[in-house]
Amino acid sequence: MCEIKEINKRYIDYATYNIWANNRLITDLTLLNDKLLYKEFVGSFPTICATVKHIWYAETIWLSRLKGDGNGAEAVTSFSGDNKALFSQWQATSKNFKEFTETVDLEKEIQFESKGDNFSIPSREIIQTVFNHGSFHRGQVVMMLRQLDVAKIQQTDYIEWVREKARGNI
């Protein structure tokens, strides 16, 4: 039983890290002229804003699937607010994801259909994939910021979160 609680704690820590990293990136993005968030780049997504929406979209649909609420993508696909509202919605979703992670049975199999195929994956694997996915795309946003000559960008790496946590800064 103790081993299961330790495993759950690790996933909760990863959810906490995800919020921390998202918030750091959001802090940096709010310092920019909004027009820069729509400058086009060659990459997975054409703009910083599109990349952020994609991260939010992934968190949203997977949280909905984990909860058994369908894919829940409408909040993201119909979003028409400004950047401040976008960041706020993304932060709320990340917080809800963490709260869900605190109570979920990590071994519960989640069934879903994608592109005509049916899948069954344990909750823990979906949760880990979503947080890894966010890290990947936050890295892409950092590369876009560097191309915009933004020099001051906060670290969002997991190891930096571990360091800050050990120092008592978070």
Short mmCIF file of C-alpha atoms in Angstrom, two decimals:
data_model
loop_
_atom_site.label_atom_id
_atom_site.label_comp_id
_atom_site.label_asym_id
_atom_site.label_seq_id
_atom_site.Cartn_x
_atom_site.Cartn_y
_atom_site.Cartn_z
CA MET A 1 0.00 0.00 0.00
CA CYS A 2 2.81 2.41 0.84
CA GLU A 3 4.38 1.77 -2.57
CA ILE A 4 1.15 2.77 -4.35
CA LYS A 5 0.96 6.03 -2.41
CA GLU A 6 4.57 6.82 -3.38
CA ILE A 7 3.78 6.20 -7.05
CA ASN A 8 0.70 8.45 -6.82
CA LYS A 9 2.85 11.15 -5.19
CA ARG A 10 5.23 11.06 -8.16
CA TYR A 11 2.39 11.71 -10.59
CA ILE A 12 1.04 14.51 -8.39
CA ASP A 13 4.57 15.99 -8.33
CA TYR A 14 4.68 15.81 -12.12
CA ALA A 15 1.30 17.58 -12.30
CA THR A 16 2.64 20.25 -9.93
CA TYR A 17 5.73 20.62 -12.12
CA ASN A 18 3.49 20.98 -15.19
CA ILE A 19 1.64 23.89 -13.57
CA TRP A 20 4.91 25.50 -12.47
CA ALA A 21 6.43 25.23 -15.96
CA ASN A 22 3.28 26.48 -17.68
CA ASN A 23 3.08 29.44 -15.30
CA ARG A 24 6.72 30.36 -15.90
CA LEU A 25 6.20 30.31 -19.65
CA ILE A 26 2.99 32.32 -19.31
CA THR A 27 4.82 34.90 -17.19
CA ASP A 28 7.40 35.32 -19.94
CA LEU A 29 4.78 35.48 -22.68
CA THR A 30 2.75 38.16 -20.90
CA LEU A 31 5.79 40.45 -21.02
CA LEU A 32 5.76 40.42 -24.82
CA ASN A 33 3.84 42.53 -27.26
CA ASP A 34 0.79 40.42 -28.17
CA LYS A 35 1.65 40.75 -31.87
CA LEU A 36 4.77 38.64 -31.31
CA LEU A 37 2.59 35.73 -30.19
CA TYR A 38 1.17 35.64 -33.72
CA LYS A 39 4.43 35.97 -35.65
CA GLU A 40 4.72 33.00 -38.00
CA PHE A 41 7.51 30.42 -37.81
CA VAL A 42 8.27 27.17 -39.57
CA GLY A 43 7.57 24.43 -37.05
CA SER A 44 4.97 22.09 -35.64
CA PHE A 45 2.61 25.04 -35.23
CA PRO A 46 2.89 28.36 -37.02
CA THR A 47 2.79 30.71 -34.02
CA ILE A 48 3.47 30.82 -30.30
CA CYS A 49 -0.24 31.30 -29.69
CA ALA A 50 -1.12 28.26 -31.81
CA THR A 51 1.43 26.19 -29.89
CA VAL A 52 0.00 27.30 -26.55
CA LYS A 53 -3.52 26.46 -27.75
CA HIS A 54 -2.28 23.02 -28.79
CA ILE A 55 -0.84 22.34 -25.33
CA TRP A 56 -4.09 23.50 -23.74
CA TYR A 57 -6.08 21.40 -26.24
CA ALA A 58 -4.13 18.24 -25.37
CA GLU A 59 -4.57 18.79 -21.63
CA THR A 60 -8.28 19.44 -22.17
CA ILE A 61 -9.13 16.45 -24.33
CA TRP A 62 -7.11 13.98 -22.30
CA LEU A 63 -8.50 15.23 -19.01
CA SER A 64 -12.01 14.85 -20.44
CA ARG A 65 -11.23 11.33 -21.65
CA LEU A 66 -9.72 10.39 -18.30
CA LYS A 67 -12.86 11.64 -16.56
CA GLY A 68 -15.10 9.84 -19.05
CA ASP A 69 -16.55 13.12 -20.36
CA GLY A 70 -15.80 12.60 -24.07
CA ASN A 71 -13.08 14.69 -25.65
CA GLY A 72 -14.05 18.13 -24.25
CA ALA A 73 -12.31 19.99 -27.06
CA GLU A 74 -15.06 22.55 -27.66
CA ALA A 75 -13.75 24.94 -24.99
CA VAL A 76 -10.50 25.17 -26.94
CA THR A 77 -11.75 24.93 -30.51
CA SER A 78 -14.40 27.62 -29.97
CA PHE A 79 -12.12 29.89 -27.90
CA SER A 80 -12.13 33.48 -29.13
CA GLY A 81 -10.76 35.43 -26.17
CA ASP A 82 -7.60 37.47 -25.86
CA ASN A 83 -4.21 36.13 -24.75
CA LYS A 84 -4.88 36.88 -21.10
CA ALA A 85 -8.05 34.76 -21.23
CA LEU A 86 -6.20 32.03 -23.14
CA PHE A 87 -3.51 31.84 -20.49
CA SER A 88 -6.11 31.87 -17.72
CA GLN A 89 -8.07 29.01 -19.30
CA TRP A 90 -4.90 26.99 -19.82
CA GLN A 91 -3.90 27.55 -16.19
CA ALA A 92 -7.35 26.44 -15.01
CA THR A 93 -7.15 23.27 -17.09
CA SER A 94 -3.68 22.46 -15.73
CA LYS A 95 -4.97 22.96 -12.19
CA ASN A 96 -7.98 20.71 -12.88
CA PHE A 97 -5.63 18.09 -14.33
CA LYS A 98 -3.57 18.14 -11.14
CA GLU A 99 -6.68 17.85 -8.97
CA PHE A 100 -7.80 14.88 -11.05
CA THR A 101 -4.34 13.30 -10.73
CA GLU A 102 -4.63 13.55 -6.94
CA THR A 103 -7.65 11.22 -6.89
CA VAL A 104 -7.38 8.98 -9.97
CA ASP A 105 -6.78 5.25 -9.94
CA LEU A 106 -3.56 5.27 -11.96
CA GLU A 107 -4.14 1.71 -13.17
CA LYS A 108 -7.66 2.35 -14.47
CA GLU A 109 -7.79 1.49 -18.15
CA ILE A 110 -9.12 4.26 -20.37
CA GLN A 111 -10.78 3.13 -23.58
CA PHE A 112 -10.99 5.49 -26.51
CA GLU A 113 -11.22 5.50 -30.27
CA SER A 114 -8.83 7.36 -32.53
CA LYS A 115 -8.79 7.32 -36.30
CA GLY A 116 -10.98 4.22 -36.42
CA ASP A 117 -8.91 2.18 -33.95
CA ASN A 118 -9.82 1.36 -30.35
CA PHE A 119 -7.28 1.71 -27.57
CA SER A 120 -7.05 0.90 -23.88
CA ILE A 121 -4.33 2.66 -21.89
CA PRO A 122 -3.81 2.96 -18.12
CA SER A 123 -4.49 6.42 -16.70
CA ARG A 124 -0.89 6.75 -15.52
CA GLU A 125 0.45 6.41 -19.06
CA ILE A 126 -1.94 9.03 -20.40
CA ILE A 127 -1.07 11.43 -17.58
CA GLN A 128 2.66 11.01 -18.14
CA THR A 129 2.26 11.42 -21.89
CA VAL A 130 0.26 14.64 -21.50
CA PHE A 131 2.88 16.19 -19.23
CA ASN A 132 5.74 15.05 -21.50
CA HIS A 133 3.83 16.49 -24.46
CA GLY A 134 3.56 19.84 -22.69
CA SER A 135 7.30 19.85 -22.00
CA PHE A 136 8.04 19.15 -25.66
CA HIS A 137 5.90 22.02 -26.89
CA ARG A 138 7.05 24.46 -24.21
CA GLY A 139 10.52 23.80 -25.63
CA GLN A 140 9.26 24.72 -29.06
CA VAL A 141 7.86 27.98 -27.69
CA VAL A 142 11.25 28.74 -26.15
CA MET A 143 12.89 28.21 -29.55
CA MET A 144 10.37 30.61 -31.11
CA LEU A 145 11.15 33.16 -28.41
CA ARG A 146 14.85 32.81 -29.12
CA GLN A 147 14.16 33.46 -32.81
CA LEU A 148 12.42 36.65 -31.72
CA ASP A 149 15.64 37.60 -29.88
CA VAL A 150 13.99 37.29 -26.48
CA ALA A 151 17.01 36.81 -24.24
CA LYS A 152 15.43 36.46 -20.83
CA ILE A 153 13.40 33.26 -20.66
CA GLN A 154 12.82 31.43 -17.41
CA GLN A 155 13.87 27.80 -17.13
CA THR A 156 10.98 25.36 -17.34
CA ASP A 157 12.95 22.11 -17.27
CA TYR A 158 11.89 19.48 -14.77
CA ILE A 159 15.34 19.45 -13.16
CA GLU A 160 15.04 23.21 -12.52
CA TRP A 161 11.71 22.59 -10.77
CA VAL A 162 13.42 19.89 -8.64
CA ARG A 163 16.18 22.37 -7.74
CA GLU A 164 13.73 25.14 -6.88
CA LYS A 165 11.67 22.73 -4.80
CA ALA A 166 14.77 21.53 -2.92
CA ARG A 167 15.75 25.17 -2.24
CA GLY A 168 12.28 25.78 -0.81
CA ASN A 169 11.47 28.36 -3.50
CA ILE A 170 8.25 26.61 -4.53
#
